[in-house]
XYZ file of C-alpha atoms in Angstrom:
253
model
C 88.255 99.658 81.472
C 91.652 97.916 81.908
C 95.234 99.236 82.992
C 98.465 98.157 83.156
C 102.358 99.323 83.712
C 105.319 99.862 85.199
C 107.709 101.959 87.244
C 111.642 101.609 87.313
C 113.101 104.198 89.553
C 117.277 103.541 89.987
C 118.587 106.481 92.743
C 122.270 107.385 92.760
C 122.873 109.391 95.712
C 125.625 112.067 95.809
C 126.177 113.472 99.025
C 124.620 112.388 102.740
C 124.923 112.902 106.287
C 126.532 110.936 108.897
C 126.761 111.046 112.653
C 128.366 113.253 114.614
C 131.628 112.109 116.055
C 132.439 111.755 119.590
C 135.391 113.104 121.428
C 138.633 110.828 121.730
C 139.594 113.009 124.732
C 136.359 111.747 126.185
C 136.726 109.766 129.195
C 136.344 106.158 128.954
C 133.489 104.615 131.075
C 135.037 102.180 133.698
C 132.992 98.920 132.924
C 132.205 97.451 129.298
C 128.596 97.457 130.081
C 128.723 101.233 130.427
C 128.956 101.570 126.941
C 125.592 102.262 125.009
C 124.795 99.681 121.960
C 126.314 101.039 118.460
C 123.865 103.466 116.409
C 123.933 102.805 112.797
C 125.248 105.683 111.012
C 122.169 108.054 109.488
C 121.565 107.459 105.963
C 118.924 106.603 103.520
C 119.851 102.814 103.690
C 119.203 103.037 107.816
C 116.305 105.941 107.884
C 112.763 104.975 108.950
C 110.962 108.350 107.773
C 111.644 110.137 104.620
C 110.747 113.210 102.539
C 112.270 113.640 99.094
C 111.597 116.837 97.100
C 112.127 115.895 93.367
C 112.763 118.063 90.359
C 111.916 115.968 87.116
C 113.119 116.449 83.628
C 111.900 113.700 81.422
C 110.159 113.092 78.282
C 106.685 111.755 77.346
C 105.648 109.994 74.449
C 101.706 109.252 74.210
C 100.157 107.484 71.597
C 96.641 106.088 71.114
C 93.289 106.358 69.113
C 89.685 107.457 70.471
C 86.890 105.314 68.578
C 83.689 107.023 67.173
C 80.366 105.406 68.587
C 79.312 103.609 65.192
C 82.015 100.425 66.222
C 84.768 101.161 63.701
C 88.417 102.408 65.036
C 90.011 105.813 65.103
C 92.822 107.195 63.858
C 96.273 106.129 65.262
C 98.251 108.841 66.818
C 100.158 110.527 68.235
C 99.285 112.949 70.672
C 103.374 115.092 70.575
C 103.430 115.013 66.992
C 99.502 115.078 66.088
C 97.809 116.682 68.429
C 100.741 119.341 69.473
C 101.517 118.709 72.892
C 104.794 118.935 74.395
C 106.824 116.439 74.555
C 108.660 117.491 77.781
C 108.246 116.774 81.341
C 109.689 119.599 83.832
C 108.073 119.641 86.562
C 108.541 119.429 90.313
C 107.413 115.661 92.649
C 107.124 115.038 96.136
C 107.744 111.336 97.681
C 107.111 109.965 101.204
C 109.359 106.978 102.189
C 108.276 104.500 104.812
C 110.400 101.451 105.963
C 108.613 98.881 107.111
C 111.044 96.622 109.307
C 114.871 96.869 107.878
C 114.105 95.391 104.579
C 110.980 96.477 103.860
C 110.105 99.977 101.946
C 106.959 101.576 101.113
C 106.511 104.776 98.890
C 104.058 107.310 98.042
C 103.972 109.687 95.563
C 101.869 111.524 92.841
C 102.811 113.202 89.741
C 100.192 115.908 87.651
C 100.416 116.063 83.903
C 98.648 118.439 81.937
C 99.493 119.385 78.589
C 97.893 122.052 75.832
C 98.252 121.425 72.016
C 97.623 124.201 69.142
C 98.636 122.812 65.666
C 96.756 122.751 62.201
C 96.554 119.233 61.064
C 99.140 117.468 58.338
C 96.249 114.582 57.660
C 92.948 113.503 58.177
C 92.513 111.635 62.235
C 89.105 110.240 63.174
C 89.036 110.914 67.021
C 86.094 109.827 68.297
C 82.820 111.399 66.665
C 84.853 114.280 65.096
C 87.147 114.341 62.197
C 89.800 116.638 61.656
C 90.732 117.062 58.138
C 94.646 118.340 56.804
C 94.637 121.549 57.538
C 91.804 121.832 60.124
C 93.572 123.704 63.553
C 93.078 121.454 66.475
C 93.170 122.642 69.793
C 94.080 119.825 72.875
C 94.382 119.177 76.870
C 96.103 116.178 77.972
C 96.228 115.217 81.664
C 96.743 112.437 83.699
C 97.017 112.598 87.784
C 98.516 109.793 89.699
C 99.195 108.416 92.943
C 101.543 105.354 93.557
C 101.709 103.230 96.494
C 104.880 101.045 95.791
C 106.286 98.568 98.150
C 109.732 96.975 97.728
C 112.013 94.293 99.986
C 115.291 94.751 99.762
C 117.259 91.454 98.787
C 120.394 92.536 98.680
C 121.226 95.584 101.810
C 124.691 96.646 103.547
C 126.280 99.834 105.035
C 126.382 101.617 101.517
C 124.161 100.030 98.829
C 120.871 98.574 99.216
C 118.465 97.080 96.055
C 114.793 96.054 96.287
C 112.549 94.818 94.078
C 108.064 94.825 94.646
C 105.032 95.701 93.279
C 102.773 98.509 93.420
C 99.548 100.171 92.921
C 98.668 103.058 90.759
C 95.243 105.393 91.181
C 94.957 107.126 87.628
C 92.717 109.538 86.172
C 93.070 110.979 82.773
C 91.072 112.739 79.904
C 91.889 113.581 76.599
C 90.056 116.085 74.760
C 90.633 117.224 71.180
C 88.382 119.860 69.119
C 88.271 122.450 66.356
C 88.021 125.627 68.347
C 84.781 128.245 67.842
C 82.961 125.052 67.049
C 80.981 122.177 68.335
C 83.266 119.620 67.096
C 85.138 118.268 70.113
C 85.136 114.515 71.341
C 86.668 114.047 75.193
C 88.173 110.579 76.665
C 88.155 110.178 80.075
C 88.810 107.243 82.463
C 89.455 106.469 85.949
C 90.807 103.314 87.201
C 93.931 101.887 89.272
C 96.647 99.213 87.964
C 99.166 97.516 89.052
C 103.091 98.018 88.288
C 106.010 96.330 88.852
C 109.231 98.167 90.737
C 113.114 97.963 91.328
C 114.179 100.629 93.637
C 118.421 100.738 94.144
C 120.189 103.095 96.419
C 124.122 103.766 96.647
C 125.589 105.978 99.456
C 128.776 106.792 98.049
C 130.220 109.573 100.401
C 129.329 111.084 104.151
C 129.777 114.140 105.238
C 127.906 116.449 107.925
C 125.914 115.821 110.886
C 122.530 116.008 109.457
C 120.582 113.249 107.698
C 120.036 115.090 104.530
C 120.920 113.590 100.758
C 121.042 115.204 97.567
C 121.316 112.946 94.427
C 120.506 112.009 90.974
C 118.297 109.834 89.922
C 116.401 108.510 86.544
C 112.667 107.337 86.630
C 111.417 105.385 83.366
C 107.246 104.743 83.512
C 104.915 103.021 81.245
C 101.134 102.408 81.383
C 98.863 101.049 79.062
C 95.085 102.608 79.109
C 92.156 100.625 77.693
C 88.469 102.203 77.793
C 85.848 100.044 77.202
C 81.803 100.216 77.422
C 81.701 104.157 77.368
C 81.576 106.870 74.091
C 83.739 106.999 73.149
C 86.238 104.646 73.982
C 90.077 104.218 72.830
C 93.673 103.259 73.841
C 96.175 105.286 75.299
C 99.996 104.484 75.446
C 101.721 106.926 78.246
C 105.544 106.564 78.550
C 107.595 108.508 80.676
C 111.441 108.580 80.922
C 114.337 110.939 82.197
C 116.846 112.002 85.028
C 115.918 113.956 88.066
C 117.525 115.603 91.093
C 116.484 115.591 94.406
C 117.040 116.727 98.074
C 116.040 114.152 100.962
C 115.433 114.739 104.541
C 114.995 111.779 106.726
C 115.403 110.134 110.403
């Protein structure tokens, strides 16, 4: 069993919070030591704690073949167009931020995907031990559950823009099953396995309003993995990509 991939994620924040200003009619303290060292103004490019609600609207494109067990190769597919699944991804995400010194950023977050196909056939696809002929109705359920650990060091940081590059790690399981419904014919993939991805992580605060460290934003998320399953019946290839915008709301301190 072998995976790869990896994640992009650019973030173009819209709105955040500042500090709360202080008084000019205040009264000055009488010796320059009296004043207390400057506070960096909240934001996500100073926070040390985040929690990011995400709304995701992408679109998925899966494509693959499941092999029978007598050592020849299925049928290429693919899985929106073949198998009936949807091709679109809207669907709510939840991300934990960490910062690890002032450069330093680690992530976690997971992301569900289950899908449902219902479509007759247009040719003949070997999938594993079954084969659907043109015209046969085939009945699928896609999924694949993930959880990313991602860590990124910002190179270049400042007041209002701060870009990081790392790697990460990505716990996967996924399944695959395809089969002629009120019959026996059915062959189901599954695997389990984490791989490794790549990341660049940017972040622009471009305006600062309230007294509460809270962003809203934009954003746009691009993911690819490659899923080889070897030594088990069946076996097969799966090519998951994942693309679109999303918004999201951030609390943080």
């Amino acid at each position: 069993m072998r995976a790869w991939g990896y994640g992009l994620t650019l973030l173009t924040l819209a709105m955040l919070a500042g500090t709360s200003a202080v008084s000019e009619a205040a009264e000055a303290p009488e010796a320059d030591d009296a004043y207390p060292a400057p506070q960096p103004n909240a934001s996500p490019i100073t926070d040390h704690f985040a929690l990011s609600a995400i709304y995701f609207l992408g679109h998925v494109s899966t494509t693959g073949y499941v092999n029978p067990s007598n050592g020849f190769t299925g049928t290429y597919f693919s899985a929106e167009h073949d198998l009936g699944v949807t091709d679109q991804v809207y669907q709510p995400r939840i991300e934990i931020m960490f910062r690890l010194e002032e450069r330093g950023r680690l992530r976690v977050d997971f992301f569900d995907l289950r899908r449902n196909g219902d479509v007759f056939a247009d040719r003949n696809i070997q999938y594993g031990n079954v084969t659907f002929l043109a015209g046969d109705q085939v009945q699928s359920s896609l999924s694949w559950r993930q959880m990313d650990l991602t860590y990124t060091y910002s190179f270049l940081r400042n007041e209002r823009f701060e870009l990081g590059a790392g790697v990460g790690l990505s716990l996967i399981e996924a399944e695959a099953l395809a089969q002629i419904p009120a019959t026996p014919n059915r062959s189901d993939l599954s695997a389990a396995t984490p791989f490794g991805t790549i990341a660049l992580d940017g972040t622009w605060a471009i305006s600062r309003f309230w007294s509460l460290n809270v962003a809203f934003g934009i954003g746009y998320d691009r993911f690819l993995a490659d899923l080889t399953v070897r030594d088990h019946n069946p076996s097969g290839l799966f090519d998951l990509m994942i693309r679109g915008p999303q918004a999201f709301v951030r609390v943080s301190f």
